[in-house]
mmCIF file with all atom_site columns, C-alpha atoms in Angstrom:
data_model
loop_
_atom_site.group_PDB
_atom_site.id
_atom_site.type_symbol
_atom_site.label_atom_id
_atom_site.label_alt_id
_atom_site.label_comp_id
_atom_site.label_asym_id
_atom_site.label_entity_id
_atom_site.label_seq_id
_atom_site.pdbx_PDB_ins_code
_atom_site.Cartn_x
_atom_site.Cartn_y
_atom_site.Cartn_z
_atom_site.occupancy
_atom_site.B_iso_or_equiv
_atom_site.pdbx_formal_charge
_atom_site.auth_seq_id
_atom_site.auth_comp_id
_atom_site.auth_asym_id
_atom_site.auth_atom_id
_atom_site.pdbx_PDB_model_num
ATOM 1   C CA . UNK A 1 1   ? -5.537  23.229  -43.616 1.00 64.00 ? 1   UNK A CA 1
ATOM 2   C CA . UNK A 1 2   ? -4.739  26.617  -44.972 1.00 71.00 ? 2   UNK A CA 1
ATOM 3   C CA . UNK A 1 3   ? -6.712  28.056  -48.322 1.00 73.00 ? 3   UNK A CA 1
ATOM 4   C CA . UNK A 1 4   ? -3.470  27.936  -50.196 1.00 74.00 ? 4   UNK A CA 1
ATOM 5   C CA . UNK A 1 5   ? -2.919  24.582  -49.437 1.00 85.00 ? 5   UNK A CA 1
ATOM 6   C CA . UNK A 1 6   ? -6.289  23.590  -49.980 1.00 85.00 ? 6   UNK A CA 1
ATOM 7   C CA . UNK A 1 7   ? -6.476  25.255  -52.964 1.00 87.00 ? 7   UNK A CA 1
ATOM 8   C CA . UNK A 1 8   ? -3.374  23.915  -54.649 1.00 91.00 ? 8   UNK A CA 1
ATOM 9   C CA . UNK A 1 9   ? -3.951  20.218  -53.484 1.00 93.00 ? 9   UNK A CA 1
ATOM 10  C CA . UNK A 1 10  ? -7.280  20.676  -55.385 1.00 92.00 ? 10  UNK A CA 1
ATOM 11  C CA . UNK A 1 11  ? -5.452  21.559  -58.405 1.00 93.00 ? 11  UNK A CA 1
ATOM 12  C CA . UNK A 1 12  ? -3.273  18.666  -58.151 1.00 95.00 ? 12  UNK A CA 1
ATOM 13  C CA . UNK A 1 13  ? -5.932  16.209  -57.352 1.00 96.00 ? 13  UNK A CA 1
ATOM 14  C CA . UNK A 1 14  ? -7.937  17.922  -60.469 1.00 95.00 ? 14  UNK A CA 1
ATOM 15  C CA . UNK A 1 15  ? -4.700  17.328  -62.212 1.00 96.00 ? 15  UNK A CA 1
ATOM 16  C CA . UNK A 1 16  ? -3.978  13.948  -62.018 1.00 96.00 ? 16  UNK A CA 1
ATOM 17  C CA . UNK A 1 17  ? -7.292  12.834  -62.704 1.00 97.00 ? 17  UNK A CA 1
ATOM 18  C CA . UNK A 1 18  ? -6.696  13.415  -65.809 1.00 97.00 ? 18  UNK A CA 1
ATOM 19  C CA . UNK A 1 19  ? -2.705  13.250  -66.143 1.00 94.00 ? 19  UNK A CA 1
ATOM 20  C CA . UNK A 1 20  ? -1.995  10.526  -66.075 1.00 96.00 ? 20  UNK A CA 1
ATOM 21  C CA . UNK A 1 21  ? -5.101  8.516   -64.057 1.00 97.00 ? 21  UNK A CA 1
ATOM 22  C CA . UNK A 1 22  ? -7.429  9.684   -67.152 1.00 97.00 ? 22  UNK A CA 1
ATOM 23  C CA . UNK A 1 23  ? -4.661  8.553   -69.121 1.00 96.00 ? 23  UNK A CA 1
ATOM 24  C CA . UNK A 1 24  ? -4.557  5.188   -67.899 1.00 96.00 ? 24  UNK A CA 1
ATOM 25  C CA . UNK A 1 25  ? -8.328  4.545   -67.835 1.00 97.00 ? 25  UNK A CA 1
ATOM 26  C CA . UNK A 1 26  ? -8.407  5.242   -71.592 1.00 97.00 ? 26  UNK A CA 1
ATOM 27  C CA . UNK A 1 27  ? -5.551  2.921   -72.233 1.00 96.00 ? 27  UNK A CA 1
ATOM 28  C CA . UNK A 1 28  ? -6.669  0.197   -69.908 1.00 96.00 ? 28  UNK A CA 1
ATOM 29  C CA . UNK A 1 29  ? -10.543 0.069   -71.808 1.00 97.00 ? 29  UNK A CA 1
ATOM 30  C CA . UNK A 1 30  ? -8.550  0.082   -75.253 1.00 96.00 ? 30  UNK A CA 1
ATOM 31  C CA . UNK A 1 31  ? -6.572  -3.057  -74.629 1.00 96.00 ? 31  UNK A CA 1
ATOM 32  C CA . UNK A 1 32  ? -9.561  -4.928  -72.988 1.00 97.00 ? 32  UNK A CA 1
ATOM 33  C CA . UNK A 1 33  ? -11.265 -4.124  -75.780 1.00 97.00 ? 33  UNK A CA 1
ATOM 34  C CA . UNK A 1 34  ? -9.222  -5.840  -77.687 1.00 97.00 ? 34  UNK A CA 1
ATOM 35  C CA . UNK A 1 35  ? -10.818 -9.120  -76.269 1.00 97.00 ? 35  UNK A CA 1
ATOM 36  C CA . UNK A 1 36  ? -13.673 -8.445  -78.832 1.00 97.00 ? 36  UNK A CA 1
ATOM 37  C CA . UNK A 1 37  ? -11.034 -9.937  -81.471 1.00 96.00 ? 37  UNK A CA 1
ATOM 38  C CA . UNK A 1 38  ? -10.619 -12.771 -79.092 1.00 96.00 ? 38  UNK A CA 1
ATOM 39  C CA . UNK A 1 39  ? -8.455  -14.168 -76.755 1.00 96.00 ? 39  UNK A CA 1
ATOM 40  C CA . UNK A 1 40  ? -4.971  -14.252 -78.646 1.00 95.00 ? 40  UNK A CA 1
ATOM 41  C CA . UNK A 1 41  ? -5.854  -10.354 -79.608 1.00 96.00 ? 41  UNK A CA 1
ATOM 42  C CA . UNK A 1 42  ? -6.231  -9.735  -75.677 1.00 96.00 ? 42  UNK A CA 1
ATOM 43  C CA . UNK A 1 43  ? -3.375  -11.680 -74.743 1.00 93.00 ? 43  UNK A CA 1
ATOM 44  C CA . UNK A 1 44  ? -1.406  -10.011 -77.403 1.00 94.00 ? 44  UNK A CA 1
ATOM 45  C CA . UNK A 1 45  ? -1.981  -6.535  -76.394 1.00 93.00 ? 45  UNK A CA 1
ATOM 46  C CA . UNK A 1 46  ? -1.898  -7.179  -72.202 1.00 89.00 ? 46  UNK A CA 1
ATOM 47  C CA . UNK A 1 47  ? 1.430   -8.879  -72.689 1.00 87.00 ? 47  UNK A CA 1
ATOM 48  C CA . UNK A 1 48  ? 2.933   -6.088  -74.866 1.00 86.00 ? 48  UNK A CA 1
ATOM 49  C CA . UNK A 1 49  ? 1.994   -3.988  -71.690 1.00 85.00 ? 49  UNK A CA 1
ATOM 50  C CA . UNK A 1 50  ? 3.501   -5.927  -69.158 1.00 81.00 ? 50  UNK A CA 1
ATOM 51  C CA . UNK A 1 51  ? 6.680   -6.770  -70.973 1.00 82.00 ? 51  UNK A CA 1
ATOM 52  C CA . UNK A 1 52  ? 7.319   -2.544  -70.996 1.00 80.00 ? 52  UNK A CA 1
ATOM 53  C CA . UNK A 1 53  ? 10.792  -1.307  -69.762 1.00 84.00 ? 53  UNK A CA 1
ATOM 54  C CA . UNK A 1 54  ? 10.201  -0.456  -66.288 1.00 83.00 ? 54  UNK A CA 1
ATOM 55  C CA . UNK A 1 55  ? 6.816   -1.191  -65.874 1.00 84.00 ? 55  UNK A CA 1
ATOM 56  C CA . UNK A 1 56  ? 6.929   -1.587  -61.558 1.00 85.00 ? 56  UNK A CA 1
ATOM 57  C CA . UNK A 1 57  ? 8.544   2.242   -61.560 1.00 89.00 ? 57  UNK A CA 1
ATOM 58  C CA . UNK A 1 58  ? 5.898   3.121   -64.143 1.00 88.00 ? 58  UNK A CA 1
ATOM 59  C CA . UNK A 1 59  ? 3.101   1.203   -61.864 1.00 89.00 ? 59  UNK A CA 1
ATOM 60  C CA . UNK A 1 60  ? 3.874   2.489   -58.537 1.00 91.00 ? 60  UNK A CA 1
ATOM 61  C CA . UNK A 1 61  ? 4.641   6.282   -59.873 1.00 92.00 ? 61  UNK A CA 1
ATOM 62  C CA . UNK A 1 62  ? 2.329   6.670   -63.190 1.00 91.00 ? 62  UNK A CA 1
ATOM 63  C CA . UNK A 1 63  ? -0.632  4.648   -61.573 1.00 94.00 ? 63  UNK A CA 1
ATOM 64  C CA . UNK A 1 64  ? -0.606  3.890   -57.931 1.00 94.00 ? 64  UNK A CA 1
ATOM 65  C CA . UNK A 1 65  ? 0.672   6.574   -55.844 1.00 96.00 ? 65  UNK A CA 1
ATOM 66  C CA . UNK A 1 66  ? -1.011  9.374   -58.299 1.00 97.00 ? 66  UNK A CA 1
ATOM 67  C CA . UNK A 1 67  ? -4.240  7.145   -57.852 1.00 96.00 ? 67  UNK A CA 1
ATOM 68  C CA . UNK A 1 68  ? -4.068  6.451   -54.465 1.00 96.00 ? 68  UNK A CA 1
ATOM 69  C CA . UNK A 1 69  ? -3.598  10.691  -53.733 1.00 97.00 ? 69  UNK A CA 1
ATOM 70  C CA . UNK A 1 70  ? -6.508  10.911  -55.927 1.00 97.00 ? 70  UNK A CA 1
ATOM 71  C CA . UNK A 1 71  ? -8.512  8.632   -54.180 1.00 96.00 ? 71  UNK A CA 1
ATOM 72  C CA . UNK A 1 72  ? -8.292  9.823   -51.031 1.00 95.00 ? 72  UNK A CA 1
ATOM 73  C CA . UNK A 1 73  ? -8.543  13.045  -51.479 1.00 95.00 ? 73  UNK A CA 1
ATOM 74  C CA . UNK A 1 74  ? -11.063 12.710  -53.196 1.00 94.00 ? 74  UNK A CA 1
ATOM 75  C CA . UNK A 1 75  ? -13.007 11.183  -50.479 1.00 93.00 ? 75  UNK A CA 1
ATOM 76  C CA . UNK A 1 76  ? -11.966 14.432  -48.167 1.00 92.00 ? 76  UNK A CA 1
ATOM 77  C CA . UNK A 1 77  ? -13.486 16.434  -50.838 1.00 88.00 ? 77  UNK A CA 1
ATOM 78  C CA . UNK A 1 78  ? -16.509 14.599  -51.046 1.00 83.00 ? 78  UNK A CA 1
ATOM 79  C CA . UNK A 1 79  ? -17.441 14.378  -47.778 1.00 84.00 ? 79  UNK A CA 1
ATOM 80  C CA . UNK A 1 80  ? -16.778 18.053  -46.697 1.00 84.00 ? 80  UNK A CA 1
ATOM 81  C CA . UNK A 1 81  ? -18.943 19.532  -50.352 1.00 71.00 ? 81  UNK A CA 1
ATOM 82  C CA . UNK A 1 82  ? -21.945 20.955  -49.363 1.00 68.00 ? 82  UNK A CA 1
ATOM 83  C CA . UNK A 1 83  ? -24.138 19.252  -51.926 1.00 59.00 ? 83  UNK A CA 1
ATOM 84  C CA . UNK A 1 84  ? -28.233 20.587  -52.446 1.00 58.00 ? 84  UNK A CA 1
ATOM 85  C CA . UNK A 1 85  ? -29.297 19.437  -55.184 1.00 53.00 ? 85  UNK A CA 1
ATOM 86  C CA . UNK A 1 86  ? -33.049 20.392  -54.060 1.00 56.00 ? 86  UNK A CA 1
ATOM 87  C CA . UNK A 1 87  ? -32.445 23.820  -53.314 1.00 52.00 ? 87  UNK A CA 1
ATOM 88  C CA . UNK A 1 88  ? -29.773 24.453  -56.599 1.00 48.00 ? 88  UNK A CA 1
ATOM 89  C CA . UNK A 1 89  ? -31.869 21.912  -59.363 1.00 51.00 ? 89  UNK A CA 1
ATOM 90  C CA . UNK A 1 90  ? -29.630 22.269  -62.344 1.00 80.00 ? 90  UNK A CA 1
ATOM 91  C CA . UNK A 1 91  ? -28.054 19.419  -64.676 1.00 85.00 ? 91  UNK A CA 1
ATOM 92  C CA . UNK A 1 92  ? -24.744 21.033  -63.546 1.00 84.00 ? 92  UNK A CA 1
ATOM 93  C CA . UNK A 1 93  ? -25.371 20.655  -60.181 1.00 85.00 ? 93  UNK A CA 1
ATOM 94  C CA . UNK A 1 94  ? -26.317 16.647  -60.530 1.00 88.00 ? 94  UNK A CA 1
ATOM 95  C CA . UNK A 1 95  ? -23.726 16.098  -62.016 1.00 91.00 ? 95  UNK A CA 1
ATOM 96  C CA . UNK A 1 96  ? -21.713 17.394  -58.983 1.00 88.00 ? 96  UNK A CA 1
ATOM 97  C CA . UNK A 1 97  ? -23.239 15.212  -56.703 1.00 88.00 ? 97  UNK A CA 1
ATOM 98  C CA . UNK A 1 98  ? -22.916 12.460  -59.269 1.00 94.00 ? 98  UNK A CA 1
ATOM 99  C CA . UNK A 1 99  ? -19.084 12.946  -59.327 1.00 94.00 ? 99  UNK A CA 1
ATOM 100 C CA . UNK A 1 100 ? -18.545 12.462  -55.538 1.00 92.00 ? 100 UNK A CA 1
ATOM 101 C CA . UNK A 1 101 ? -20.857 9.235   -55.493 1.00 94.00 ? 101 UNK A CA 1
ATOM 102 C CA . UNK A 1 102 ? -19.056 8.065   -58.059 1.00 97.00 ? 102 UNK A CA 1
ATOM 103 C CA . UNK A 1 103 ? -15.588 9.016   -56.616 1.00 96.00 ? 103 UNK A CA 1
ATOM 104 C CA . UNK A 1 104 ? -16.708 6.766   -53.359 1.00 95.00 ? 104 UNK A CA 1
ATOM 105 C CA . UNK A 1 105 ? -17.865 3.559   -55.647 1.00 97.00 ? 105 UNK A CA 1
ATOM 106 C CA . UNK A 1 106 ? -14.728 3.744   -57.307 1.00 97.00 ? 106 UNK A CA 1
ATOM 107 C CA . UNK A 1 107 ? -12.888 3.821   -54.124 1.00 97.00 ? 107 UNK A CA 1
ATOM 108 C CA . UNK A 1 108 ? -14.333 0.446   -53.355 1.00 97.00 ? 108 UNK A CA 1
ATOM 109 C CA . UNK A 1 109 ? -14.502 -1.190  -57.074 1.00 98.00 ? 109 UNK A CA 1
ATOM 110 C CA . UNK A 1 110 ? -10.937 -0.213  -58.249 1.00 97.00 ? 110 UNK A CA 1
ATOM 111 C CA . UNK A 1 111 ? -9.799  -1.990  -54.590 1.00 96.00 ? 111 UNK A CA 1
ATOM 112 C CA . UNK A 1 112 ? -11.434 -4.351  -55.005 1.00 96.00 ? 112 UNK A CA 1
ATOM 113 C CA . UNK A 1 113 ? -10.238 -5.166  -59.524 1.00 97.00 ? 113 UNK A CA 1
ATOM 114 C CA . UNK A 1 114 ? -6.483  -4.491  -58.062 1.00 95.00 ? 114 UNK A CA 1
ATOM 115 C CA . UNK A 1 115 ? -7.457  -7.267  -55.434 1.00 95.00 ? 115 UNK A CA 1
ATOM 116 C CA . UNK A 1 116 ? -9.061  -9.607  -57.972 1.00 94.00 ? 116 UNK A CA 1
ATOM 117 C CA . UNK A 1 117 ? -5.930  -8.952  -60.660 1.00 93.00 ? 117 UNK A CA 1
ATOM 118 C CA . UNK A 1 118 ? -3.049  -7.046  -60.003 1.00 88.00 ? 118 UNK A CA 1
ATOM 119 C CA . UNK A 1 119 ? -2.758  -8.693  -56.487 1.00 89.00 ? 119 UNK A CA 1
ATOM 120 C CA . UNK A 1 120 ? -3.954  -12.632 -57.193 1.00 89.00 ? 120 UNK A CA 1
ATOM 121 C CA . UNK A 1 121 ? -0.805  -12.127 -59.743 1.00 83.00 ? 121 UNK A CA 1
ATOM 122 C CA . UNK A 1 122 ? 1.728   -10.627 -57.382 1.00 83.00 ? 122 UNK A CA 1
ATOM 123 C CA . UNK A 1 123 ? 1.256   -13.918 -54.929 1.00 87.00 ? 123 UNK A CA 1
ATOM 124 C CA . UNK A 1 124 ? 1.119   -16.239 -57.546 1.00 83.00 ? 124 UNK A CA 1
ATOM 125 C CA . UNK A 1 125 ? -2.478  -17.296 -57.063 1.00 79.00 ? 125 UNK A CA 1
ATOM 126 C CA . UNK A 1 126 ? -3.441  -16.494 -60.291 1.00 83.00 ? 126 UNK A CA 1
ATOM 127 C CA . UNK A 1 127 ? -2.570  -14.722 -63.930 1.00 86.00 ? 127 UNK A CA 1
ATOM 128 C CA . UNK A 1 128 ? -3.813  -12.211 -64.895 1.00 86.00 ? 128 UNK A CA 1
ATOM 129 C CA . UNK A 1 129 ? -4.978  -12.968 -68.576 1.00 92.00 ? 129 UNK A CA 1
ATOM 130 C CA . UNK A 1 130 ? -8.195  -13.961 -70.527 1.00 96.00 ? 130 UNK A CA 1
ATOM 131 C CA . UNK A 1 131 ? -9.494  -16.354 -68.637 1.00 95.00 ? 131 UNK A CA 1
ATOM 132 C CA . UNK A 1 132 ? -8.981  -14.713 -65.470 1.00 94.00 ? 132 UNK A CA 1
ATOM 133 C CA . UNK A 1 133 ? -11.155 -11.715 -66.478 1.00 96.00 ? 133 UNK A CA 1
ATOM 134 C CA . UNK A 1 134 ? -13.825 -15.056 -68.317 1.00 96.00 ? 134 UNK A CA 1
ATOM 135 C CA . UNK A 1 135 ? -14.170 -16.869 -64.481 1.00 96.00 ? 135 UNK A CA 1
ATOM 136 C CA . UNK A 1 136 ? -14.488 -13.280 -62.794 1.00 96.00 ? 136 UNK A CA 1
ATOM 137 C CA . UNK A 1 137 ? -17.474 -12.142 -65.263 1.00 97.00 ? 137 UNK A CA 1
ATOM 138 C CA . UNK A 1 138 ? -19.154 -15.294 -65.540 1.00 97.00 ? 138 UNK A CA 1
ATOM 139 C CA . UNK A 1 139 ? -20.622 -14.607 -62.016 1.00 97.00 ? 139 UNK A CA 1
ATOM 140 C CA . UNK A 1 140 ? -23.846 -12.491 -63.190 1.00 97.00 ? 140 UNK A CA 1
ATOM 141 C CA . UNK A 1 141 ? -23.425 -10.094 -60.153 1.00 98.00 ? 141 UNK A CA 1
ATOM 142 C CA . UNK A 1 142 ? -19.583 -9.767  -60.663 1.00 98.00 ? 142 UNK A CA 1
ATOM 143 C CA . UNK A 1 143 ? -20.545 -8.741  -64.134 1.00 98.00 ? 143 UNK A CA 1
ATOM 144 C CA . UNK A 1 144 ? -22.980 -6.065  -63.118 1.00 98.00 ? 144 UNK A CA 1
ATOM 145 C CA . UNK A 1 145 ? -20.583 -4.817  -60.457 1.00 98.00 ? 145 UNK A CA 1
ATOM 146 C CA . UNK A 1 146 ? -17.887 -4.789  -63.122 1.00 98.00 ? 146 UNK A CA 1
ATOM 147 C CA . UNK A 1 147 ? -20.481 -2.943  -65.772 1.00 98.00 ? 147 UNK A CA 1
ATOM 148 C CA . UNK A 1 148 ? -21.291 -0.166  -62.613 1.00 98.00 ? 148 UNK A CA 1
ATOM 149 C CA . UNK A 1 149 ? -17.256 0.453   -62.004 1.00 98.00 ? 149 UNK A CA 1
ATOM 150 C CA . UNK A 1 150 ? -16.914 1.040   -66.084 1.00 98.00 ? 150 UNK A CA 1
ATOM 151 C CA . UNK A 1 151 ? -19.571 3.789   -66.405 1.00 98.00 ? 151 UNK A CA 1
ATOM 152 C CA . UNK A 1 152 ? -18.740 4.959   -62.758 1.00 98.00 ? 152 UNK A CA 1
ATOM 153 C CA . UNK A 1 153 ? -15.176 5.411   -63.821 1.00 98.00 ? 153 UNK A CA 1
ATOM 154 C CA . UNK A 1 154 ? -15.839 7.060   -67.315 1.00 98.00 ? 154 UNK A CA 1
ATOM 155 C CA . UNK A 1 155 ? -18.576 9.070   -66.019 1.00 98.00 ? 155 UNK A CA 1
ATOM 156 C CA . UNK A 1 156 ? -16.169 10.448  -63.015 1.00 98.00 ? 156 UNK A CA 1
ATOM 157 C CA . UNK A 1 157 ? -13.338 10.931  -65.724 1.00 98.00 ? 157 UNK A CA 1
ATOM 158 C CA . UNK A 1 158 ? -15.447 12.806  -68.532 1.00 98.00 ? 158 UNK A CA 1
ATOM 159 C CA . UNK A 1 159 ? -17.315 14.738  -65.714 1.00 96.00 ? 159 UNK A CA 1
ATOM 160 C CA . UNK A 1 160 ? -13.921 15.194  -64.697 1.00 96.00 ? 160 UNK A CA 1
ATOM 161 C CA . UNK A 1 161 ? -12.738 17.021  -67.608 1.00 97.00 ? 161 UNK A CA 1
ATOM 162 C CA . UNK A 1 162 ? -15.587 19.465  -67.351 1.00 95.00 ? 162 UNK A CA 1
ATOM 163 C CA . UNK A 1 163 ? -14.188 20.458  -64.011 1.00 93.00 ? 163 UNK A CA 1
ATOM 164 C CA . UNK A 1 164 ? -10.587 20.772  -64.853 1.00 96.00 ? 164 UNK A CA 1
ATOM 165 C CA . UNK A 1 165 ? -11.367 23.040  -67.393 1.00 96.00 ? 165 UNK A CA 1
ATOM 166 C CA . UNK A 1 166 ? -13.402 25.429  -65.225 1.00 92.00 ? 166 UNK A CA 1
ATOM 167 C CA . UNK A 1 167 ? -10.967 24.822  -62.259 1.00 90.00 ? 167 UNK A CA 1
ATOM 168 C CA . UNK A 1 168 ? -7.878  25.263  -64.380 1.00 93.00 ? 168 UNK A CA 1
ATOM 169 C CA . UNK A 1 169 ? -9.296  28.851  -66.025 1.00 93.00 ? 169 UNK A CA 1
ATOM 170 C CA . UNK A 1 170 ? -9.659  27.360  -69.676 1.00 95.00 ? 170 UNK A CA 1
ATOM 171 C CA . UNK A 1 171 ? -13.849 27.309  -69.899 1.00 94.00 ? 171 UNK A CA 1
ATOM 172 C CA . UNK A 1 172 ? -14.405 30.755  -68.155 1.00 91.00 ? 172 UNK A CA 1
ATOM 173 C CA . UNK A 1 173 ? -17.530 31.730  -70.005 1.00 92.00 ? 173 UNK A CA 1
ATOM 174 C CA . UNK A 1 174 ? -21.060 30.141  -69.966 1.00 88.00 ? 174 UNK A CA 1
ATOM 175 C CA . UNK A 1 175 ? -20.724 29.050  -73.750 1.00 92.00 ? 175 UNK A CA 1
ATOM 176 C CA . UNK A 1 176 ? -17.359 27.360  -73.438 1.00 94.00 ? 176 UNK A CA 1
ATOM 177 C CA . UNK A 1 177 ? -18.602 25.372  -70.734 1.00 91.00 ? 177 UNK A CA 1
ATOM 178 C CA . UNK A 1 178 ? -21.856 24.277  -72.728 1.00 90.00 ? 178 UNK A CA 1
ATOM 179 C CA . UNK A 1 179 ? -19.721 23.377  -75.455 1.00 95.00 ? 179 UNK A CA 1
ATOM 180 C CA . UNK A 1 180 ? -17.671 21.463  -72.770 1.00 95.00 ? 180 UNK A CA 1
ATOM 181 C CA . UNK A 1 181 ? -20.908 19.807  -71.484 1.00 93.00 ? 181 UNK A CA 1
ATOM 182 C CA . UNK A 1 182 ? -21.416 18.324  -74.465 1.00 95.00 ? 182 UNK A CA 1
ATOM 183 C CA . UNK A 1 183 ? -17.848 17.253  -75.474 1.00 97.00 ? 183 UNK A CA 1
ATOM 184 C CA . UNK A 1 184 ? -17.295 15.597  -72.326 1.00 97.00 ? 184 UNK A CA 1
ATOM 185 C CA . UNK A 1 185 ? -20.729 13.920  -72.499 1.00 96.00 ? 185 UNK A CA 1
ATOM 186 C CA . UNK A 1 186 ? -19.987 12.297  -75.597 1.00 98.00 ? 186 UNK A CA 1
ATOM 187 C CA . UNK A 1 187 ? -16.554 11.193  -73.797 1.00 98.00 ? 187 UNK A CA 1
ATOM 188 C CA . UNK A 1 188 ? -18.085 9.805   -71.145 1.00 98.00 ? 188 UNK A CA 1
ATOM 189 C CA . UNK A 1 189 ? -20.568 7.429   -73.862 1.00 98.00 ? 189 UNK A CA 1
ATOM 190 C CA . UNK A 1 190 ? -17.888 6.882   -75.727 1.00 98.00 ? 190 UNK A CA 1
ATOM 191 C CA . UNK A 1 191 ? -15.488 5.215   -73.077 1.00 98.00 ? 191 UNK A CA 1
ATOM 192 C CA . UNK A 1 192 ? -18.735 3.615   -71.941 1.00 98.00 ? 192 UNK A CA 1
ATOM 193 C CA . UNK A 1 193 ? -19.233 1.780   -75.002 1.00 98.00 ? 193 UNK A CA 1
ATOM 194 C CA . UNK A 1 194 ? -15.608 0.219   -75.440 1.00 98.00 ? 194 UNK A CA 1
ATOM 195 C CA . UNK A 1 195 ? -15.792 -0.948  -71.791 1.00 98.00 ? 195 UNK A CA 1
ATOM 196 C CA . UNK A 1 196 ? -18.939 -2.221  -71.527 1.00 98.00 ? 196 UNK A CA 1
ATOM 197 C CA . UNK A 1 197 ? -18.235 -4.311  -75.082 1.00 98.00 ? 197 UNK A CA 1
ATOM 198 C CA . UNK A 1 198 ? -14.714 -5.512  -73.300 1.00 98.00 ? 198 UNK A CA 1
ATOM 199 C CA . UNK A 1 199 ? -16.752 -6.718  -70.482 1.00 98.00 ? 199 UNK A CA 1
ATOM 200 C CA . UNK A 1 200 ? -19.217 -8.596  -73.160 1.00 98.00 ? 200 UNK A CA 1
ATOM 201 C CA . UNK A 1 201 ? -16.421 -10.150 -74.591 1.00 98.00 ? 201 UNK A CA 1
ATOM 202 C CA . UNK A 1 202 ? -15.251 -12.142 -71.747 1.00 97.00 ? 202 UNK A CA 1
ATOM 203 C CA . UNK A 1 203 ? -18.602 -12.913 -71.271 1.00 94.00 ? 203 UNK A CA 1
#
């Protein structure tokens, strides 16, 4: 692969990890969260999202295809980095590693959700509603599983952001990415805290 083409697939991939898969994540956590007003409130909100005008073109080409070129991607970039985290000890540099862990867990945990929902529907198996998401979490390690694939994916998103600003030339000096640091760290516990009260809810 060429530089050039390495080096605008990278922008891309930085791209749509945040338009529109970032997006999504923050909508998706909203309208689980509504299952802390109950069940109706849940159902409510999932059905206004299904019933959308064309929600299969909006699926395959706001969602899937962006998140599948994400994904594996992704996984090319994290298994060519050159991560030393001994050698180069900084937060920042964590944090790096952190994102391409993450980026592989989420490979395997957002496979495995589209499995458990999206799929069970599309066959007829199951729907995908309230008590769907009750029978999945009431197994104690689907629950923790579930908890590790919210913070991995709101972690990789807000860490995320941190990146595409750097990448994309809008945090150029050493202040403006502190101050980034910090915004996307509060991000990151933000989105935490929604998702990980969803998940209590069904609980």
């Amino acid at each position: 692969m060429s530089k050039d083409s390495d080096f605008y697939l990278r922008r891309l991939h930085s791209l749509l990890g945040i338009i529109p898969i970032g997006l999504f994540l923050t909508q998706h956590l909203v309208i689980n969260y509504f299952a802390t007003r109950g069940a109706a409130s849940f159902e409510t909100a999932a059905h206004f999202m299904e019933n959308l005008p064309f929600r299969l073109f909006l699926e395959w080409f706001v969602i899937f295809l962006p998140l599948m070129f994400h994904a594996f991607y992704g996984l090319y970039i994290g298994f060519t980095a050159k991560n030393n985290p001994k050698r180069f000890g900084t937060f920042r540099n964590w944090l790096f590693v952190l994102q391409r862990f993450s980026g592989v867990f989420l490979v395997v945990f957002i496979a495995w959700h589209i499995f458990e929902t999206r799929f069970q529907a599309a066959i007829g198996a199951k729907e995908v509603n309230f008590n769907m998401m009750a029978d999945i979490l009431a197994n104690p390690f689907m629950f923790a599983f579930y908890v590790a694939g919210v913070v991995a994916a709101t972690f990789h998103f807000a860490n995320g952001i941190w990146s595409f600003l750097v990448s994309w030339g809008i945090t150029q000096s050493p202040r403006s990415q502190h101050i980034s640091t910090y915004v996307t760290i509060g991000i990151f516990l933000a989105l935490s805290v929604v998702g990980i009260q969803a998940l209590l809810a069904f609980v």
